[in-house]
Amino acid sequence: MNKSSITKIGVFTSGGDAPGMNAAIRAVVRSCSYHNVETWGITRGYEGMIDGEMSKLGTRSVGNIIQRGGTILKCARSDSFKTKEGRAKAIANLRKHGIDGLVAIGGDGTFRGLHELIKDSGIPAISIPGTIDNDIAGTDYTIGYDTATNTAVEAIDRIRDTALSHNRLFFIEVMGRHSGYIAINSAIAGGAVAVIIPEEHTSFDSLYTLLEQTGKANKKSSLVVVAEGSRIGGAMELARMVTERSSYFDIKVTILGHLQRGGSPTYFDRVLASHMGLAAVEGLLQGKTDCMVGVQHGKMVLNPFEDIMNGQTHEIDREALRLAKILST
Ligand code: ADP
């Protein structure tokens, strides 16, 4: 039973989209319904909030979406929300419709925006981490990361199937401008010889030496997974550097790009999003605000925005990195 004063919760998706966001929207709507609270869907994130794009969502309106990638509420970036005037328009629209609680699904930019909105309006708000990069402090997993990594692994498997000739060297670039999570785990699961991530400096010389060794070890093909935020260059750049040094390798490059953002979410992302949606709604109804739902050591938690935004990062898993290196020989 809902004993809080909240009667209408607005939900929106913002920043970059991620598979599983729809499952989170569905969970928010149905958890609200269970607690006798109305849900309002705000389309196009903060931009839609400023433009007054919001309407009531019933439990039936989120049927048949749990398995769909993307987001039915659409994502957008909004420069005007960064201004006090922009936020004032958004707040006026929320008040006009009586929205007295918010759930935001997005990345750290979205959280920063929400923090400002709470400061300006006092409207309680909780966020849910939705980003394929898994780069948010305060949670072991973000919605979309598992799906994106599975997509990368499937692509790596397909690329490996074509690698029948000797000395073929593949550079496969995966998403992760600041985070090597997708790269490390797709490298382990895809059996790569090396992984290059933004968090760790790898010199080109050491990479080249490793590739020479694997060539001499009679490997039929070598796959190198490169995160897009690699400090020594992306897949194209690395391929060019190797070609300049030697004609020994037959080099191929694949950049997976936005392929990793789409597709049906995995069971893991659907379940994670469902738990997070319920936790966000129940957190608001228990009087929590200015915090993010996370999963830590298998349990749902609520961490204050201040802690998450205070320069903290989701540290890369050093043991996974060590594992990738040991098993690649
Ligand atoms: P993500 O949420 O995926 O990190 P962005 O960084 O693009 O994506 O942030 C999403 C939106 O959040 C931005 O377009 C902007 O409207 C809002 N936002 C980000 N930072 C701030 C801020 N410091 N103040 C107010 N709004 C912000």
PDB file of C-alpha atoms in Angstrom, residues 35-188:
ATOM      1  CA  HIS A  35       1.193   0.887  -5.348  1.00  0.00           C
ATOM      2  CA  ASN A  36      -1.796   2.891  -6.653  1.00  0.00           C
ATOM      3  CA  VAL A  37       0.327   5.660  -8.126  1.00  0.00           C
ATOM      4  CA  GLU A  38      -0.196   7.085 -11.643  1.00  0.00           C
ATOM      5  CA  THR A  39       2.687   6.953 -14.093  1.00  0.00           C
ATOM      6  CA  TRP A  40       3.338   9.637 -16.676  1.00  0.00           C
ATOM      7  CA  GLY A  41       5.679   8.979 -19.582  1.00  0.00           C
ATOM      8  CA  ILE A  42       7.824  11.920 -20.654  1.00  0.00           C
ATOM      9  CA  THR A  43       9.139  11.551 -24.215  1.00  0.00           C
ATOM     10  CA  ARG A  44      12.562  12.692 -25.482  1.00  0.00           C
ATOM     11  CA  GLY A  45      14.122  13.124 -22.040  1.00  0.00           C
ATOM     12  CA  TYR A  46      14.733  16.630 -20.717  1.00  0.00           C
ATOM     13  CA  GLU A  47      13.956  18.134 -24.134  1.00  0.00           C
ATOM     14  CA  GLY A  48      10.438  16.654 -24.014  1.00  0.00           C
ATOM     15  CA  MET A  49      10.054  17.809 -20.410  1.00  0.00           C
ATOM     16  CA  ILE A  50      10.767  21.380 -21.515  1.00  0.00           C
ATOM     17  CA  ASP A  51       8.349  21.042 -24.459  1.00  0.00           C
ATOM     18  CA  GLY A  52       5.609  19.519 -22.260  1.00  0.00           C
ATOM     19  CA  GLU A  53       5.595  16.107 -23.997  1.00  0.00           C
ATOM     20  CA  MET A  54       4.070  13.969 -21.241  1.00  0.00           C
ATOM     21  CA  SER A  55       1.052  11.723 -20.944  1.00  0.00           C
ATOM     22  CA  LYS A  56      -0.399   9.078 -18.664  1.00  0.00           C
ATOM     23  CA  LEU A  57       0.871   5.516 -19.096  1.00  0.00           C
ATOM     24  CA  GLY A  58      -1.345   2.584 -18.133  1.00  0.00           C
ATOM     25  CA  THR A  59      -0.191  -0.973 -17.468  1.00  0.00           C
ATOM     26  CA  ARG A  60      -1.471  -2.067 -20.903  1.00  0.00           C
ATOM     27  CA  SER A  61       0.547   0.634 -22.685  1.00  0.00           C
ATOM     28  CA  VAL A  62       3.770  -1.132 -21.665  1.00  0.00           C
ATOM     29  CA  GLY A  63       2.666  -4.559 -22.901  1.00  0.00           C
ATOM     30  CA  ASN A  64       4.856  -6.318 -25.479  1.00  0.00           C
ATOM     31  CA  ILE A  65       7.892  -4.079 -24.906  1.00  0.00           C
ATOM     32  CA  ILE A  66      10.007  -6.082 -22.430  1.00  0.00           C
ATOM     33  CA  GLN A  67      11.777  -7.846 -25.319  1.00  0.00           C
ATOM     34  CA  ARG A  68      12.309  -4.759 -27.474  1.00  0.00           C
ATOM     35  CA  GLY A  69      15.568  -2.804 -27.779  1.00  0.00           C
ATOM     36  CA  GLY A  70      15.641   1.011 -27.836  1.00  0.00           C
ATOM     37  CA  THR A  71      13.112   2.953 -25.770  1.00  0.00           C
ATOM     38  CA  ILE A  72       9.427   3.664 -26.431  1.00  0.00           C
ATOM     39  CA  LEU A  73       9.905   7.050 -24.694  1.00  0.00           C
ATOM     40  CA  LYS A  74      12.822   7.985 -26.962  1.00  0.00           C
ATOM     41  CA  CYS A  75      16.089   9.527 -25.756  1.00  0.00           C
ATOM     42  CA  ALA A  76      17.336  13.028 -26.442  1.00  0.00           C
ATOM     43  CA  ARG A  77      20.101  15.360 -25.393  1.00  0.00           C
ATOM     44  CA  SER A  78      19.098  18.838 -24.274  1.00  0.00           C
ATOM     45  CA  ASP A  79      21.398  21.840 -24.055  1.00  0.00           C
ATOM     46  CA  SER A  80      18.632  24.101 -22.779  1.00  0.00           C
ATOM     47  CA  PHE A  81      18.099  21.871 -19.726  1.00  0.00           C
ATOM     48  CA  LYS A  82      21.609  22.874 -18.655  1.00  0.00           C
ATOM     49  CA  THR A  83      20.295  26.416 -18.174  1.00  0.00           C
ATOM     50  CA  LYS A  84      18.165  27.577 -15.239  1.00  0.00           C
ATOM     51  CA  GLU A  85      15.546  28.982 -17.649  1.00  0.00           C
ATOM     52  CA  GLY A  86      15.280  25.637 -19.470  1.00  0.00           C
ATOM     53  CA  ARG A  87      14.857  23.769 -16.206  1.00  0.00           C
ATOM     54  CA  ALA A  88      12.236  26.299 -15.025  1.00  0.00           C
ATOM     55  CA  LYS A  89      10.112  25.487 -18.114  1.00  0.00           C
ATOM     56  CA  ALA A  90      10.474  21.759 -17.448  1.00  0.00           C
ATOM     57  CA  ILE A  91       9.518  22.190 -13.779  1.00  0.00           C
ATOM     58  CA  ALA A  92       6.472  24.301 -14.713  1.00  0.00           C
ATOM     59  CA  ASN A  93       5.287  21.499 -17.025  1.00  0.00           C
ATOM     60  CA  LEU A  94       5.762  18.863 -14.319  1.00  0.00           C
ATOM     61  CA  ARG A  95       3.785  20.998 -11.843  1.00  0.00           C
ATOM     62  CA  LYS A  96       1.034  21.658 -14.407  1.00  0.00           C
ATOM     63  CA  HIS A  97       0.385  17.912 -14.625  1.00  0.00           C
ATOM     64  CA  GLY A  98       0.812  17.318 -10.878  1.00  0.00           C
ATOM     65  CA  ILE A  99       3.883  15.125 -11.309  1.00  0.00           C
ATOM     66  CA  ASP A 100       5.380  14.868  -7.831  1.00  0.00           C
ATOM     67  CA  GLY A 101       8.055  12.197  -8.297  1.00  0.00           C
ATOM     68  CA  LEU A 102      10.483  11.278 -11.089  1.00  0.00           C
ATOM     69  CA  VAL A 103      12.364   8.224 -12.304  1.00  0.00           C
ATOM     70  CA  ALA A 104      15.120   8.922 -14.847  1.00  0.00           C
ATOM     71  CA  ILE A 105      16.751   6.157 -16.865  1.00  0.00           C
ATOM     72  CA  GLY A 106      20.104   7.159 -18.355  1.00  0.00           C
ATOM     73  CA  GLY A 107      23.793   7.735 -17.786  1.00  0.00           C
ATOM     74  CA  ASP A 108      25.813  10.094 -15.601  1.00  0.00           C
ATOM     75  CA  GLY A 109      24.876  13.198 -17.638  1.00  0.00           C
ATOM     76  CA  THR A 110      21.230  12.399 -16.964  1.00  0.00           C
ATOM     77  CA  PHE A 111      21.984  12.110 -13.229  1.00  0.00           C
ATOM     78  CA  ARG A 112      23.688  15.498 -13.198  1.00  0.00           C
ATOM     79  CA  GLY A 113      20.621  17.019 -14.841  1.00  0.00           C
ATOM     80  CA  LEU A 114      18.342  15.328 -12.319  1.00  0.00           C
ATOM     81  CA  HIS A 115      20.434  16.584  -9.422  1.00  0.00           C
ATOM     82  CA  GLU A 116      20.002  20.165 -10.711  1.00  0.00           C
ATOM     83  CA  LEU A 117      16.260  19.628 -11.187  1.00  0.00           C
ATOM     84  CA  ILE A 118      15.889  18.401  -7.594  1.00  0.00           C
ATOM     85  CA  LYS A 119      17.835  21.440  -6.318  1.00  0.00           C
ATOM     86  CA  ASP A 120      15.642  23.842  -8.339  1.00  0.00           C
ATOM     87  CA  SER A 121      12.252  22.219  -7.656  1.00  0.00           C
ATOM     88  CA  GLY A 122      12.392  19.959  -4.620  1.00  0.00           C
ATOM     89  CA  ILE A 123      10.603  17.256  -6.656  1.00  0.00           C
ATOM     90  CA  PRO A 124      11.905  13.890  -5.390  1.00  0.00           C
ATOM     91  CA  ALA A 125      13.714  11.877  -8.054  1.00  0.00           C
ATOM     92  CA  ILE A 126      15.630   8.631  -8.374  1.00  0.00           C
ATOM     93  CA  SER A 127      17.627   7.440 -11.346  1.00  0.00           C
ATOM     94  CA  ILE A 128      18.269   4.061 -12.933  1.00  0.00           C
ATOM     95  CA  PRO A 129      21.624   3.460 -14.669  1.00  0.00           C
ATOM     96  CA  GLY A 130      21.028   2.647 -18.335  1.00  0.00           C
ATOM     97  CA  THR A 131      24.152   2.636 -20.488  1.00  0.00           C
ATOM     98  CA  ILE A 132      25.984  -0.096 -22.363  1.00  0.00           C
ATOM     99  CA  ASP A 133      29.379   1.097 -21.083  1.00  0.00           C
ATOM    100  CA  ASN A 134      28.958  -0.144 -17.471  1.00  0.00           C
ATOM    101  CA  ASP A 135      30.993   2.879 -16.407  1.00  0.00           C
ATOM    102  CA  ILE A 136      28.861   4.149 -13.516  1.00  0.00           C
ATOM    103  CA  ALA A 137      30.036   4.074  -9.916  1.00  0.00           C
ATOM    104  CA  GLY A 138      27.669   2.652  -7.308  1.00  0.00           C
ATOM    105  CA  THR A 139      26.479  -0.322  -9.337  1.00  0.00           C
ATOM    106  CA  ASP A 140      28.145  -3.517 -10.522  1.00  0.00           C
ATOM    107  CA  TYR A 141      26.018  -3.548 -13.680  1.00  0.00           C
ATOM    108  CA  THR A 142      24.185  -0.997 -15.800  1.00  0.00           C
ATOM    109  CA  ILE A 143      21.202  -1.843 -18.006  1.00  0.00           C
ATOM    110  CA  GLY A 144      22.316  -2.679 -21.556  1.00  0.00           C
ATOM    111  CA  TYR A 145      25.885  -3.706 -20.806  1.00  0.00           C
ATOM    112  CA  ASP A 146      25.186  -7.455 -20.823  1.00  0.00           C
ATOM    113  CA  THR A 147      23.298  -7.265 -24.129  1.00  0.00           C
ATOM    114  CA  ALA A 148      25.991  -5.135 -25.784  1.00  0.00           C
ATOM    115  CA  THR A 149      28.729  -7.526 -24.642  1.00  0.00           C
ATOM    116  CA  ASN A 150      26.807 -10.549 -25.924  1.00  0.00           C
ATOM    117  CA  THR A 151      26.373  -8.787 -29.265  1.00  0.00           C
ATOM    118  CA  ALA A 152      30.125  -8.130 -29.408  1.00  0.00           C
ATOM    119  CA  VAL A 153      30.905 -11.782 -28.587  1.00  0.00           C
ATOM    120  CA  GLU A 154      28.532 -13.008 -31.286  1.00  0.00           C
ATOM    121  CA  ALA A 155      30.220 -10.717 -33.814  1.00  0.00           C
ATOM    122  CA  ILE A 156      33.679 -11.915 -32.719  1.00  0.00           C
ATOM    123  CA  ASP A 157      32.589 -15.558 -33.169  1.00  0.00           C
ATOM    124  CA  ARG A 158      31.377 -14.781 -36.679  1.00  0.00           C
ATOM    125  CA  ILE A 159      34.609 -12.999 -37.548  1.00  0.00           C
ATOM    126  CA  ARG A 160      36.617 -15.957 -36.234  1.00  0.00           C
ATOM    127  CA  ASP A 161      34.697 -18.274 -38.562  1.00  0.00           C
ATOM    128  CA  THR A 162      36.103 -16.414 -41.557  1.00  0.00           C
ATOM    129  CA  ALA A 163      39.653 -16.534 -40.217  1.00  0.00           C
ATOM    130  CA  LEU A 164      40.793 -19.678 -41.963  1.00  0.00           C
ATOM    131  CA  SER A 165      44.029 -18.596 -43.576  1.00  0.00           C
ATOM    132  CA  HIS A 166      47.398 -18.384 -41.797  1.00  0.00           C
ATOM    133  CA  ASN A 167      48.602 -15.210 -40.088  1.00  0.00           C
ATOM    134  CA  ARG A 168      45.324 -13.438 -40.364  1.00  0.00           C
ATOM    135  CA  LEU A 169      45.110 -10.672 -37.808  1.00  0.00           C
ATOM    136  CA  PHE A 170      41.793  -9.099 -36.898  1.00  0.00           C
ATOM    137  CA  PHE A 171      41.357  -5.822 -35.051  1.00  0.00           C
ATOM    138  CA  ILE A 172      37.820  -5.609 -33.705  1.00  0.00           C
ATOM    139  CA  GLU A 173      36.739  -2.296 -32.240  1.00  0.00           C
ATOM    140  CA  VAL A 174      34.017  -2.378 -29.606  1.00  0.00           C
ATOM    141  CA  MET A 175      32.248   0.497 -27.811  1.00  0.00           C
ATOM    142  CA  GLY A 176      33.719   2.055 -24.672  1.00  0.00           C
ATOM    143  CA  ARG A 177      35.081   5.591 -24.906  1.00  0.00           C
ATOM    144  CA  HIS A 178      36.101   5.668 -21.258  1.00  0.00           C
ATOM    145  CA  SER A 179      35.422   2.120 -20.178  1.00  0.00           C
ATOM    146  CA  GLY A 180      36.977  -1.227 -21.101  1.00  0.00           C
ATOM    147  CA  TYR A 181      34.202  -3.426 -19.688  1.00  0.00           C
ATOM    148  CA  ILE A 182      32.731  -4.549 -23.026  1.00  0.00           C
ATOM    149  CA  ALA A 183      36.258  -4.982 -24.441  1.00  0.00           C
ATOM    150  CA  ILE A 184      37.666  -7.108 -21.611  1.00  0.00           C
ATOM    151  CA  ASN A 185      34.732  -9.440 -21.286  1.00  0.00           C
ATOM    152  CA  SER A 186      34.141  -9.860 -25.014  1.00  0.00           C
ATOM    153  CA  ALA A 187      37.886 -10.545 -25.378  1.00  0.00           C
ATOM    154  CA  ILE A 188      37.754 -13.290 -22.727  1.00  0.00           C
TER     155      ILE A 188
END
